[in-house]
GROMACS .gro file of C-alpha atoms in nm:
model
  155
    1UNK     CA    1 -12.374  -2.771   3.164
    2UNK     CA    2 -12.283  -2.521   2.875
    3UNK     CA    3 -12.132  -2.281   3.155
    4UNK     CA    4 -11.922  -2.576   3.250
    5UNK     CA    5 -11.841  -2.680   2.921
    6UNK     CA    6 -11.773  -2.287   2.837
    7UNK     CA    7 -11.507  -2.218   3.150
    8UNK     CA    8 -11.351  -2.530   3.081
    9UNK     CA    9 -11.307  -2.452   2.694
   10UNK     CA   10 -11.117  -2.099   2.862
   11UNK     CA   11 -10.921  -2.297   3.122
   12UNK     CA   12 -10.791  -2.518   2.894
   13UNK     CA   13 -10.667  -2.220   2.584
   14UNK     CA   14 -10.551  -2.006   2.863
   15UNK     CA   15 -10.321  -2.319   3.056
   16UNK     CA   16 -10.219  -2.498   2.716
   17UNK     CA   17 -10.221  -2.242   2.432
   18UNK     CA   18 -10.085  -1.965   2.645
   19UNK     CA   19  -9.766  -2.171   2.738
   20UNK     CA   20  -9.666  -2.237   2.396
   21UNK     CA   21  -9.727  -1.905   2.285
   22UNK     CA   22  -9.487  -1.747   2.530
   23UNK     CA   23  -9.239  -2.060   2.468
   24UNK     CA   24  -9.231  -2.073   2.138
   25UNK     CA   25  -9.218  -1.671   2.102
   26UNK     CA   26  -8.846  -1.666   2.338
   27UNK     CA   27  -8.734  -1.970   2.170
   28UNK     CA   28  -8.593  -1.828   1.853
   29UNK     CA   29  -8.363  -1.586   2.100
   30UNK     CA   30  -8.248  -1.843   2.314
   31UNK     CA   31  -8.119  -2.029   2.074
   32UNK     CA   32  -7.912  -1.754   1.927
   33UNK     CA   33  -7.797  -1.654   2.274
   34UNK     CA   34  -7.701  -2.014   2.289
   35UNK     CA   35  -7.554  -2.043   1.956
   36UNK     CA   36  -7.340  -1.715   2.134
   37UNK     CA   37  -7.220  -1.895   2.398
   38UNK     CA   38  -7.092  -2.179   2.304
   39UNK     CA   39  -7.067  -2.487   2.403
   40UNK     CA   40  -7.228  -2.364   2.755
   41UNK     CA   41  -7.436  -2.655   2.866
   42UNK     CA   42  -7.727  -2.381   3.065
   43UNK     CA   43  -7.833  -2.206   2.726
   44UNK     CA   44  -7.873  -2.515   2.529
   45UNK     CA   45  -8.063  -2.675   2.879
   46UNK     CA   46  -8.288  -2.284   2.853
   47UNK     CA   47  -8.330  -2.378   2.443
   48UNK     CA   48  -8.475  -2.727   2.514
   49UNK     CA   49  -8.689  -2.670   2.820
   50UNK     CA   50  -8.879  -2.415   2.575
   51UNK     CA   51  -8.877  -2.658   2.317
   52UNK     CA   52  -9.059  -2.903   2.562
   53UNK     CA   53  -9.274  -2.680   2.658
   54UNK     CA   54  -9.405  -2.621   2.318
   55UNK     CA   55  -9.439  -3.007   2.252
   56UNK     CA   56  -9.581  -3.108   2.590
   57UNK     CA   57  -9.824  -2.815   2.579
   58UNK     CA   58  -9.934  -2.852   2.232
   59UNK     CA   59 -10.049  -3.165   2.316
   60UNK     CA   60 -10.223  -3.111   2.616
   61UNK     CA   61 -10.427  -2.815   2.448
   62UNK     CA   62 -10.593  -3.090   2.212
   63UNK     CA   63 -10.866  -3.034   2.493
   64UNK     CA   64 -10.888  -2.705   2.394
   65UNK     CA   65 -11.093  -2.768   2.018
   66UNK     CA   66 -11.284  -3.094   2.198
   67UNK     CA   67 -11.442  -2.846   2.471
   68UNK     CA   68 -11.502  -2.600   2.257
   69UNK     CA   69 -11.690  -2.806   1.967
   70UNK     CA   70 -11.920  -2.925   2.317
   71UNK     CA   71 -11.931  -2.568   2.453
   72UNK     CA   72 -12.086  -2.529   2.070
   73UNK     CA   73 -12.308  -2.761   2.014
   74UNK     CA   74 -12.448  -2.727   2.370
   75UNK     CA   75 -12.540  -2.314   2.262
   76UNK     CA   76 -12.666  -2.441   1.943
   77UNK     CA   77 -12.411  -2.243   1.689
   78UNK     CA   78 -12.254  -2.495   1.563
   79UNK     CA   79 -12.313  -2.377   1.204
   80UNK     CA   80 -12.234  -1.942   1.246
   81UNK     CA   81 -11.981  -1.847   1.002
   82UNK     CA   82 -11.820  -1.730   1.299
   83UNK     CA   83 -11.743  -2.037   1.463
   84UNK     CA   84 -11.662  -2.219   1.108
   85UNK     CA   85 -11.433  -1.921   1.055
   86UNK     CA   86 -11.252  -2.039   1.410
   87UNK     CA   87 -11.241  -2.391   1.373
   88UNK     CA   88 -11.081  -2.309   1.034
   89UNK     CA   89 -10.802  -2.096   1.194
   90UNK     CA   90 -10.751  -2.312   1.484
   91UNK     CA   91 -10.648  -2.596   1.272
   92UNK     CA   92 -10.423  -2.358   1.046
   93UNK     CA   93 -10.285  -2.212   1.359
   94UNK     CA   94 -10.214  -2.631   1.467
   95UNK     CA   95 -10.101  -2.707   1.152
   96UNK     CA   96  -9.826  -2.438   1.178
   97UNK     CA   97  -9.743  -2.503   1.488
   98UNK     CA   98  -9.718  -2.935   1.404
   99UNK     CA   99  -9.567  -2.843   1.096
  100UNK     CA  100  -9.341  -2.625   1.067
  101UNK     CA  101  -9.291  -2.481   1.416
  102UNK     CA  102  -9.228  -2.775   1.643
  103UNK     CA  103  -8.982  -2.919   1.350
  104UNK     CA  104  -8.800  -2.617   1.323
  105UNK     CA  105  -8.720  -2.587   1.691
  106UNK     CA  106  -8.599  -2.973   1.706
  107UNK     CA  107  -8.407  -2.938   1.382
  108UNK     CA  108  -8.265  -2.600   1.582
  109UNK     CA  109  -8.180  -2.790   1.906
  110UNK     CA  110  -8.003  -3.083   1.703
  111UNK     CA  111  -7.815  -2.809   1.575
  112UNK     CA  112  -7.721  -2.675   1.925
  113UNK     CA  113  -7.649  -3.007   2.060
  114UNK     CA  114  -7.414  -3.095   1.807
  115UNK     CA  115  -7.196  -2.780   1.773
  116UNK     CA  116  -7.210  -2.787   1.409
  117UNK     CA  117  -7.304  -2.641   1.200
  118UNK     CA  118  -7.333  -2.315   1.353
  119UNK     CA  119  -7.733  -2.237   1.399
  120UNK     CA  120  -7.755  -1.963   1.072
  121UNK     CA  121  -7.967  -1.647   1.218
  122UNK     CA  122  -8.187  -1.668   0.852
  123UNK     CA  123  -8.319  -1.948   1.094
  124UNK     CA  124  -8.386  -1.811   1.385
  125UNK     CA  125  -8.570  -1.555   1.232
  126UNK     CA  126  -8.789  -1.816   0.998
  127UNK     CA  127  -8.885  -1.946   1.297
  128UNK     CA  128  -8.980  -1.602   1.496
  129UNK     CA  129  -9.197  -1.565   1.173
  130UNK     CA  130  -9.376  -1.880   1.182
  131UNK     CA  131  -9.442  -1.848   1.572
  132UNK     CA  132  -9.549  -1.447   1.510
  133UNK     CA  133  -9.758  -1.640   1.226
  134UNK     CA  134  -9.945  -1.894   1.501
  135UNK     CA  135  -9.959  -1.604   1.745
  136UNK     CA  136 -10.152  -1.379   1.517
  137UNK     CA  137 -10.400  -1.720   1.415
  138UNK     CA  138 -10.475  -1.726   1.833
  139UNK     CA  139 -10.525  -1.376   1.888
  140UNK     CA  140 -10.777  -1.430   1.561
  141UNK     CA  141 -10.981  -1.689   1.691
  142UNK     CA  142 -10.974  -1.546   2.029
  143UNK     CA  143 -11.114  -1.208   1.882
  144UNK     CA  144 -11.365  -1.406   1.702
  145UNK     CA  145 -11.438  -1.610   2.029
  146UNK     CA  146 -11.458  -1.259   2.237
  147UNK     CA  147 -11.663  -1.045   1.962
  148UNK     CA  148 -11.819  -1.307   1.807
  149UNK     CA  149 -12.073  -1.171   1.508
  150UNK     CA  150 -12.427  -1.137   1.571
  151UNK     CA  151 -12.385  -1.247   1.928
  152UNK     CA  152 -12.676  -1.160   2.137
  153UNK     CA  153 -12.524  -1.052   2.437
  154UNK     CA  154 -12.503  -0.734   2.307
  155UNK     CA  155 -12.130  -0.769   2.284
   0.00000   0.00000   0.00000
């Protein structure tokens, strides 16, 4: 069951988290490519597909922490600093990404939709920084999952 539990945890950060990652990374771009172009109808469409991708995948990688606190408990390390250390990150790196990401890219879009005010590129570029910001959390907690301390598998 805990090799179930284990490629399931995987599955689930590489089909959910991955998305958003990529998503959210080309989003800040896109919108200034839009915000370049006008009032063309296909950039602002590009800007809010990746801003729905973000939303829709966010959500679905709530399976992501569930698996992994049963993948956890079922090896019995529940309580290593490294896994307290992940959980902690995790839920900055959702935080971000609820909080100040997802916000961002809506506030961003309302901006593109409406025309005005033109989207200022301090904005874009707050944005790119809080998405490199969630980024770096993942590739933490995936480094942690991947090395993790005192592992016995000789890893």
């Amino acid at each position: 069951m805990t090799k179930f539990l284990l490629a399931v945890h995987v599955l689930a950060a590489i089909v959910a988290i991955g998305p958003v990652t990529v998503a959210a990374s080309m989003l800040p771009a896109a919108a200034r490519r839009a915000q370049a172009a006008g009032p063309d109808a296909s950039s602002i469409a590009t800007v809010r597909l990746l801003h729905r991708i973000c939303r829709v995948y966010a959500v679905i990688a709530l399976a992501v922490p569930v698996f992994g606190f049963a993948t956890a408990s079922s090896l019995g390390v529940l309580g290593d600093t490294w896994l307290i250390v992940s959980i902690v990150l995790t839920a900055v790196a959702a935080g971000v990404l609820a909080l100040l990401v997802l916000p961002r890219q809506d506030a961003l879009l309302t901006q593109l939709d409406e025309g005005s005010p033109p989207v200022e590129r301090g904005a874009t570029a707050r944005l790119a920084m809080l998405t490199g910001i969630f980024n770096l959390l993942w590739a933490a907690v995936t480094v942690l999952m991947i090395v993790r301390p005192g592992s016995t598998t000789g890893a």
